[in-house]
CSV table of N, CA and C in Angstrom, one decimal:
chain,number,residue,atom,x,y,z
A,1,MET,N,34.7,5.4,19.1
A,1,MET,CA,35.4,5.8,17.8
A,1,MET,C,35.0,7.3,17.6
A,2,SER,N,36.0,8.2,17.4
A,2,SER,CA,35.7,9.6,17.2
A,2,SER,C,35.4,9.9,15.7
A,3,GLU,N,34.6,10.9,15.6
A,3,GLU,CA,34.2,11.2,14.2
A,3,GLU,C,35.1,12.3,13.7
A,4,SER,N,35.4,12.2,12.4
A,4,SER,CA,36.3,13.2,11.8
A,4,SER,C,35.6,14.6,11.7
A,5,PRO,N,36.3,15.7,11.7
A,5,PRO,CA,35.7,17.0,11.6
A,5,PRO,C,35.0,17.2,10.2
A,6,VAL,N,35.5,16.5,9.2
A,6,VAL,CA,34.9,16.7,7.9
A,6,VAL,C,33.5,16.0,7.9
A,7,LEU,N,33.4,14.8,8.5
A,7,LEU,CA,32.1,14.2,8.6
A,7,LEU,C,31.1,15.0,9.4
A,8,ILE,N,31.6,15.6,10.5
A,8,ILE,CA,30.7,16.4,11.3
A,8,ILE,C,30.3,17.6,10.5
A,9,ALA,N,31.2,18.3,9.8
A,9,ALA,CA,30.8,19.4,9.0
A,9,ALA,C,29.8,19.1,7.9
A,10,ILE,N,30.0,18.0,7.2
A,10,ILE,CA,29.1,17.5,6.2
A,10,ILE,C,27.8,17.2,6.7
A,11,SER,N,27.7,16.6,7.9
A,11,SER,CA,26.4,16.3,8.6
A,11,SER,C,25.6,17.6,8.9
A,12,TRP,N,26.3,18.6,9.4
A,12,TRP,CA,25.7,19.9,9.7
A,12,TRP,C,25.2,20.6,8.4
A,13,ILE,N,26.0,20.5,7.3
A,13,ILE,CA,25.6,21.0,6.0
A,13,ILE,C,24.3,20.3,5.5
A,14,ALA,N,24.3,19.0,5.7
A,14,ALA,CA,23.1,18.2,5.2
A,14,ALA,C,21.9,18.6,6.0
A,15,ILE,N,22.0,18.9,7.3
A,15,ILE,CA,20.9,19.3,8.1
A,15,ILE,C,20.4,20.7,7.6
A,16,LEU,N,21.3,21.6,7.3
A,16,LEU,CA,20.9,22.9,6.8
A,16,LEU,C,20.2,22.8,5.4
A,17,ILE,N,20.7,21.9,4.6
A,17,ILE,CA,20.1,21.7,3.3
A,17,ILE,C,18.7,21.1,3.4
A,18,LEU,N,18.5,20.1,4.2
A,18,LEU,CA,17.2,19.5,4.5
A,18,LEU,C,16.2,20.6,5.0
A,19,SER,N,16.6,21.4,5.9
A,19,SER,CA,15.7,22.4,6.5
A,19,SER,C,15.4,23.4,5.4
A,20,ILE,N,16.3,23.9,4.7
A,20,ILE,CA,16.1,24.9,3.6
A,20,ILE,C,15.1,24.4,2.6
A,21,SER,N,15.2,23.1,2.2
A,21,SER,CA,14.3,22.5,1.2
A,21,SER,C,12.9,22.6,1.6
A,22,TYR,N,12.6,22.4,2.9
A,22,TYR,CA,11.2,22.5,3.4
A,22,TYR,C,10.8,24.0,3.4
A,23,TRP,N,11.7,24.9,3.8
A,23,TRP,CA,11.4,26.3,3.8
A,23,TRP,C,11.1,26.9,2.4
A,24,PHE,N,11.8,26.3,1.4
A,24,PHE,CA,11.5,26.7,0.0
A,24,PHE,C,10.0,26.2,-0.4
A,25,GLN,N,9.6,25.1,0.1
A,25,GLN,CA,8.2,24.6,-0.1
A,25,GLN,C,7.2,25.6,0.6
A,26,ILE,N,7.6,26.0,1.8
A,26,ILE,CA,6.7,27.0,2.5
A,26,ILE,C,6.6,28.3,1.7
A,27,TRP,N,7.7,28.8,1.2
A,27,TRP,CA,7.7,30.0,0.4
A,27,TRP,C,6.9,29.8,-0.8
A,28,LYS,N,7.0,28.7,-1.5
A,28,LYS,CA,6.2,28.5,-2.7
A,28,LYS,C,4.7,28.5,-2.4
A,29,ILE,N,4.3,27.8,-1.3
A,29,ILE,CA,2.9,27.8,-0.9
A,29,ILE,C,2.5,29.3,-0.6
A,30,HIS,N,3.3,30.0,0.1
A,30,HIS,CA,3.0,31.4,0.5
A,30,HIS,C,2.8,32.3,-0.7
A,31,VAL,N,3.6,32.1,-1.7
A,31,VAL,CA,3.5,32.9,-2.9
A,31,VAL,C,2.3,32.5,-3.8
A,32,HIS,N,2.1,31.2,-4.0
A,32,HIS,CA,1.0,30.8,-4.9
A,32,HIS,C,-0.3,30.5,-4.2
A,33,LYS,N,-0.3,30.3,-2.9
A,33,LYS,CA,-1.5,30.0,-2.1
A,33,LYS,C,-2.2,28.8,-2.8
A,34,GLU,N,-1.4,27.8,-3.2
A,34,GLU,CA,-1.8,26.6,-3.9
A,34,GLU,C,-1.3,25.4,-3.1
A,35,VAL,N,-2.3,24.5,-2.7
A,35,VAL,CA,-1.9,23.3,-2.0
A,35,VAL,C,-2.6,22.1,-2.5
A,36,ARG,N,-3.3,22.1,-3.6
A,36,ARG,CA,-4.0,21.0,-4.0
A,36,ARG,C,-3.2,19.8,-4.4
A,37,ASP,N,-1.9,20.0,-4.7
A,37,ASP,CA,-1.0,18.8,-5.0
A,37,ASP,C,-0.3,18.3,-3.8
A,38,LEU,N,-0.6,18.9,-2.6
A,38,LEU,CA,0.1,18.4,-1.4
A,38,LEU,C,-0.8,17.5,-0.6
A,39,SER,N,-0.2,16.5,0.0
A,39,SER,CA,-1.0,15.5,0.8
A,39,SER,C,-0.9,15.9,2.3
A,40,LEU,N,-2.1,16.2,2.8
A,40,LEU,CA,-2.1,16.5,4.3
A,40,LEU,C,-1.7,15.3,5.1
A,41,SER,N,-2.2,14.1,4.7
A,41,SER,CA,-1.9,12.9,5.5
A,41,SER,C,-0.4,12.6,5.4
A,42,TYR,N,0.2,12.8,4.3
A,42,TYR,CA,1.6,12.6,4.1
A,42,TYR,C,2.4,13.5,5.1
A,43,ASN,N,2.1,14.7,5.1
A,43,ASN,CA,2.8,15.7,5.9
A,43,ASN,C,2.5,15.5,7.4
A,44,VAL,N,1.3,15.1,7.8
A,44,VAL,CA,1.0,14.8,9.2
A,44,VAL,C,1.9,13.6,9.6
A,45,LEU,N,1.9,12.5,8.8
A,45,LEU,CA,2.7,11.3,9.2
A,45,LEU,C,4.2,11.7,9.2
A,46,LEU,N,4.6,12.5,8.3
A,46,LEU,CA,6.0,13.0,8.4
A,46,LEU,C,6.3,13.7,9.6
A,47,ALA,N,5.5,14.6,10.1
A,47,ALA,CA,5.7,15.4,11.3
A,47,ALA,C,5.7,14.5,12.5
A,48,ILE,N,4.8,13.5,12.5
A,48,ILE,CA,4.7,12.6,13.7
A,48,ILE,C,6.0,11.8,13.7
A,49,GLY,N,6.4,11.3,12.6
A,49,GLY,CA,7.7,10.5,12.5
A,49,GLY,C,8.9,11.3,13.0
A,50,PHE,N,9.0,12.5,12.5
A,50,PHE,CA,10.1,13.4,12.9
A,50,PHE,C,10.0,13.7,14.4
A,51,ALA,N,8.8,13.9,14.9
A,51,ALA,CA,8.7,14.2,16.3
A,51,ALA,C,9.1,13.0,17.2
A,52,ILE,N,8.7,11.8,16.8
A,52,ILE,CA,9.1,10.6,17.5
A,52,ILE,C,10.6,10.4,17.5
A,53,LEU,N,11.2,10.7,16.3
A,53,LEU,CA,12.7,10.6,16.2
A,53,LEU,C,13.3,11.7,17.0
A,54,GLY,N,12.7,12.8,17.1
A,54,GLY,CA,13.2,13.9,18.0
A,54,GLY,C,13.3,13.5,19.4
A,55,VAL,N,12.2,12.8,19.9
A,55,VAL,CA,12.2,12.3,21.3
A,55,VAL,C,13.3,11.3,21.5
A,56,THR,N,13.5,10.4,20.5
A,56,THR,CA,14.6,9.4,20.5
A,56,THR,C,15.9,10.1,20.6
A,57,ALA,N,16.1,11.1,19.8
A,57,ALA,CA,17.4,11.8,19.8
A,57,ALA,C,17.7,12.5,21.1
A,58,TYR,N,16.6,13.0,21.7
A,58,TYR,CA,16.8,13.7,23.0
A,58,TYR,C,17.1,12.6,24.1
A,59,ALA,N,16.5,11.5,24.0
A,59,ALA,CA,16.7,10.4,25.0
A,59,ALA,C,18.2,9.9,24.8
A,60,GLU,N,18.7,9.8,23.6
A,60,GLU,CA,20.0,9.3,23.3
A,60,GLU,C,21.1,10.4,23.5
A,61,ARG,N,20.6,11.7,23.8
A,61,ARG,CA,21.5,12.8,23.9
A,61,ARG,C,22.4,13.1,22.7
A,62,SER,N,21.7,12.9,21.5
A,62,SER,CA,22.4,13.2,20.3
A,62,SER,C,22.1,14.6,19.8
A,63,VAL,N,23.0,15.5,20.0
A,63,VAL,CA,22.7,16.9,19.6
A,63,VAL,C,22.4,17.1,18.2
A,64,ILE,N,23.3,16.5,17.3
A,64,ILE,CA,23.1,16.7,15.9
A,64,ILE,C,21.8,16.1,15.4
A,65,PHE,N,21.4,14.9,15.9
A,65,PHE,CA,20.2,14.3,15.5
A,65,PHE,C,19.0,15.1,16.0
A,66,LEU,N,19.1,15.6,17.2
A,66,LEU,CA,18.0,16.4,17.8
A,66,LEU,C,17.8,17.7,17.0
A,67,VAL,N,18.8,18.4,16.7
A,67,VAL,CA,18.7,19.6,15.9
A,67,VAL,C,18.1,19.3,14.5
A,68,LYS,N,18.6,18.2,13.9
A,68,LYS,CA,18.0,17.8,12.6
A,68,LYS,C,16.5,17.6,12.7
A,69,GLN,N,16.1,16.9,13.7
A,69,GLN,CA,14.6,16.6,13.9
A,69,GLN,C,13.9,17.9,14.1
A,70,ILE,N,14.4,18.8,14.9
A,70,ILE,CA,13.7,20.1,15.1
A,70,ILE,C,13.6,20.9,13.8
A,71,MET,N,14.8,21.0,13.1
A,71,MET,CA,14.8,21.8,11.9
A,71,MET,C,14.0,21.2,10.7
A,72,THR,N,13.6,20.0,10.8
A,72,THR,CA,12.7,19.4,9.8
A,72,THR,C,11.3,19.3,10.3
A,73,THR,N,11.1,19.1,11.5
A,73,THR,CA,9.7,19.0,12.1
A,73,THR,C,9.0,20.4,12.0
A,74,LEU,N,9.7,21.4,12.4
A,74,LEU,CA,9.0,22.8,12.4
A,74,LEU,C,8.5,23.2,11.0
A,75,PRO,N,9.3,23.1,10.0
A,75,PRO,CA,8.7,23.5,8.7
A,75,PRO,C,7.6,22.6,8.2
A,76,VAL,N,7.7,21.3,8.5
A,76,VAL,CA,6.6,20.4,8.1
A,76,VAL,C,5.3,20.8,8.8
A,77,VAL,N,5.4,21.2,10.1
A,77,VAL,CA,4.2,21.7,10.8
A,77,VAL,C,3.7,22.9,10.2
A,78,VAL,N,4.6,23.8,9.7
A,78,VAL,CA,4.1,25.0,9.0
A,78,VAL,C,3.4,24.7,7.7
A,79,ILE,N,3.9,23.7,7.0
A,79,ILE,CA,3.3,23.2,5.7
A,79,ILE,C,1.9,22.7,6.0
A,80,ILE,N,1.8,21.9,7.1
A,80,ILE,CA,0.5,21.4,7.5
A,80,ILE,C,-0.5,22.5,7.7
A,81,CYS,N,-0.1,23.5,8.4
A,81,CYS,CA,-0.9,24.7,8.7
A,81,CYS,C,-1.3,25.4,7.4
A,82,GLN,N,-0.3,25.5,6.5
A,82,GLN,CA,-0.6,26.1,5.2
A,82,GLN,C,-1.6,25.3,4.4
A,83,ILE,N,-1.5,24.0,4.4
A,83,ILE,CA,-2.4,23.1,3.7
A,83,ILE,C,-3.8,23.3,4.2
A,84,MET,N,-4.0,23.4,5.5
A,84,MET,CA,-5.3,23.5,6.1
A,84,MET,C,-5.9,24.9,5.8
A,85,TYR,N,-5.0,25.9,5.8
A,85,TYR,CA,-5.5,27.3,5.6
A,85,TYR,C,-5.8,27.6,4.1
A,86,HIS,N,-5.1,27.0,3.2
A,86,HIS,CA,-5.3,27.3,1.8
A,86,HIS,C,-6.0,26.2,1.0
A,87,LYS,N,-6.6,25.2,1.7
A,87,LYS,CA,-7.1,24.0,1.0
A,87,LYS,C,-8.2,24.4,0.0
A,88,GLY,N,-8.9,25.5,0.2
A,88,GLY,CA,-9.9,25.9,-0.8
A,88,GLY,C,-9.5,26.9,-1.8
A,89,ASP,N,-8.2,27.3,-1.7
A,89,ASP,CA,-7.7,28.3,-2.7
A,89,ASP,C,-7.3,27.6,-4.0
A,90,ARG,N,-7.4,28.4,-5.1
A,90,ARG,CA,-6.9,27.8,-6.4
A,90,ARG,C,-6.0,28.9,-7.1
A,91,TRP,N,-4.9,28.4,-7.6
A,91,TRP,CA,-4.1,29.3,-8.4
A,91,TRP,C,-4.7,29.6,-9.7
A,92,HIS,N,-4.7,30.8,-10.1
A,92,HIS,CA,-5.4,31.2,-11.3
A,92,HIS,C,-4.5,31.6,-12.5
A,93,ASP,N,-4.7,31.1,-13.6
A,93,ASP,CA,-3.9,31.4,-14.8
A,93,ASP,C,-4.9,31.8,-15.9
A,94,ASP,N,-4.8,33.0,-16.5
A,94,ASP,CA,-5.7,33.4,-17.5
A,94,ASP,C,-5.7,32.5,-18.8
A,95,ASP,N,-4.7,31.8,-19.0
A,95,ASP,CA,-4.6,31.0,-20.2
A,95,ASP,C,-5.2,29.6,-20.0
A,96,ASP,N,-5.6,29.2,-18.8
A,96,ASP,CA,-6.2,27.9,-18.6
A,96,ASP,C,-7.6,27.8,-19.1
A,97,PRO,N,-7.9,26.6,-19.7
A,97,PRO,CA,-9.2,26.5,-20.3
A,97,PRO,C,-10.3,26.3,-19.2
A,98,HIS,N,-11.5,26.4,-19.6
A,98,HIS,CA,-12.6,26.2,-18.6
A,98,HIS,C,-13.4,25.0,-19.1
A,99,CYS,N,-14.0,24.2,-18.1
A,99,CYS,CA,-14.8,23.0,-18.4
A,99,CYS,C,-16.1,23.5,-19.1
A,100,LYS,N,-16.5,22.7,-20.1
A,100,LYS,CA,-17.7,23.0,-20.8
A,100,LYS,C,-18.9,22.6,-19.9
A,101,GLY,N,-18.7,21.7,-19.0
A,101,GLY,CA,-19.8,21.2,-18.2
A,101,GLY,C,-20.1,22.1,-17.0
A,102,CYS,N,-19.1,22.5,-16.2
A,102,CYS,CA,-19.3,23.3,-15.0
A,102,CYS,C,-18.7,24.7,-15.0
A,103,ASP,N,-17.9,25.0,-16.1
A,103,ASP,CA,-17.2,26.3,-16.3
A,103,ASP,C,-16.1,26.6,-15.3
A,104,LYS,N,-15.6,25.5,-14.6
A,104,LYS,CA,-14.5,25.8,-13.6
A,104,LYS,C,-13.2,25.7,-14.4
A,105,GLU,N,-12.2,26.4,-13.9
A,105,GLU,CA,-10.9,26.5,-14.5
A,105,GLU,C,-10.2,25.1,-14.4
A,106,GLN,N,-9.6,24.7,-15.5
A,106,GLN,CA,-8.9,23.4,-15.6
A,106,GLN,C,-7.4,23.6,-15.9
A,107,GLU,N,-6.6,22.7,-15.6
A,107,GLU,CA,-5.2,22.7,-16.0
A,107,GLU,C,-5.2,22.2,-17.5
A,108,VAL,N,-4.2,22.7,-18.2
A,108,VAL,CA,-4.1,22.4,-19.6
A,108,VAL,C,-4.0,20.9,-19.9
A,109,LEU,N,-3.3,20.1,-19.1
A,109,LEU,CA,-3.1,18.7,-19.4
A,109,LEU,C,-4.2,17.8,-18.8
A,110,TRP,N,-5.2,18.3,-18.1
A,110,TRP,CA,-6.2,17.5,-17.6
A,110,TRP,C,-7.2,17.0,-18.7
A,111,ALA,N,-7.4,15.7,-18.7
A,111,ALA,CA,-8.4,15.1,-19.6
A,111,ALA,C,-9.8,15.1,-19.1
A,112,PHE,N,-9.9,15.1,-17.8
A,112,PHE,CA,-11.3,15.1,-17.1
A,112,PHE,C,-11.3,16.2,-16.1
A,113,CYS,N,-12.5,16.8,-15.9
A,113,CYS,CA,-12.7,17.8,-15.0
A,113,CYS,C,-12.8,17.2,-13.6
A,114,PRO,N,-12.0,17.7,-12.6
A,114,PRO,CA,-12.0,17.1,-11.3
A,114,PRO,C,-13.2,17.5,-10.5
A,115,PHE,N,-13.9,18.5,-11.0
A,115,PHE,CA,-15.1,19.1,-10.3
A,115,PHE,C,-16.4,18.4,-10.7
A,116,CYS,N,-16.6,18.2,-12.0
A,116,CYS,CA,-17.9,17.6,-12.4
A,116,CYS,C,-17.6,16.2,-13.1
A,117,GLY,N,-16.4,15.8,-13.4
A,117,GLY,CA,-16.0,14.5,-14.0
A,117,GLY,C,-16.2,14.4,-15.5
A,118,LYS,N,-16.6,15.5,-16.2
A,118,LYS,CA,-16.8,15.4,-17.6
A,118,LYS,C,-15.4,15.4,-18.3
A,119,ARG,N,-15.4,14.7,-19.5
A,119,ARG,CA,-14.2,14.6,-20.3
A,119,ARG,C,-14.1,15.8,-21.2
A,120,GLY,N,-12.9,16.3,-21.4
A,120,GLY,CA,-12.7,17.3,-22.3
A,120,GLY,C,-12.8,18.7,-21.7
A,121,LYS,N,-12.5,19.7,-22.5
A,121,LYS,CA,-12.5,21.1,-22.0
A,121,LYS,C,-13.5,21.9,-22.8
């Protein structure tokens, strides 16, 4: 069964959109140097899954699926590298309160300090 040109075009657009979404995440990390809300294990598993599916796409000689896997695996690997590089960095905001127990900067909505465990700010 042959695929319609419209379906093929929509598929390529979807691949581009997926890839761009990951690159926006990379840009956000680059600008803010903040990765504390990102899961390293999630991104490693995502990269492994994408890589395995990439091998499958290559074995099945599916060009569109292989390109999709490459265009999503590469930015996820970059995100993993950013998480490892910036894991100790913290985004600073002058308006954020400080913990009364350890004097570390807190987020406005935090009820407990993630550093010392004390309640309140």
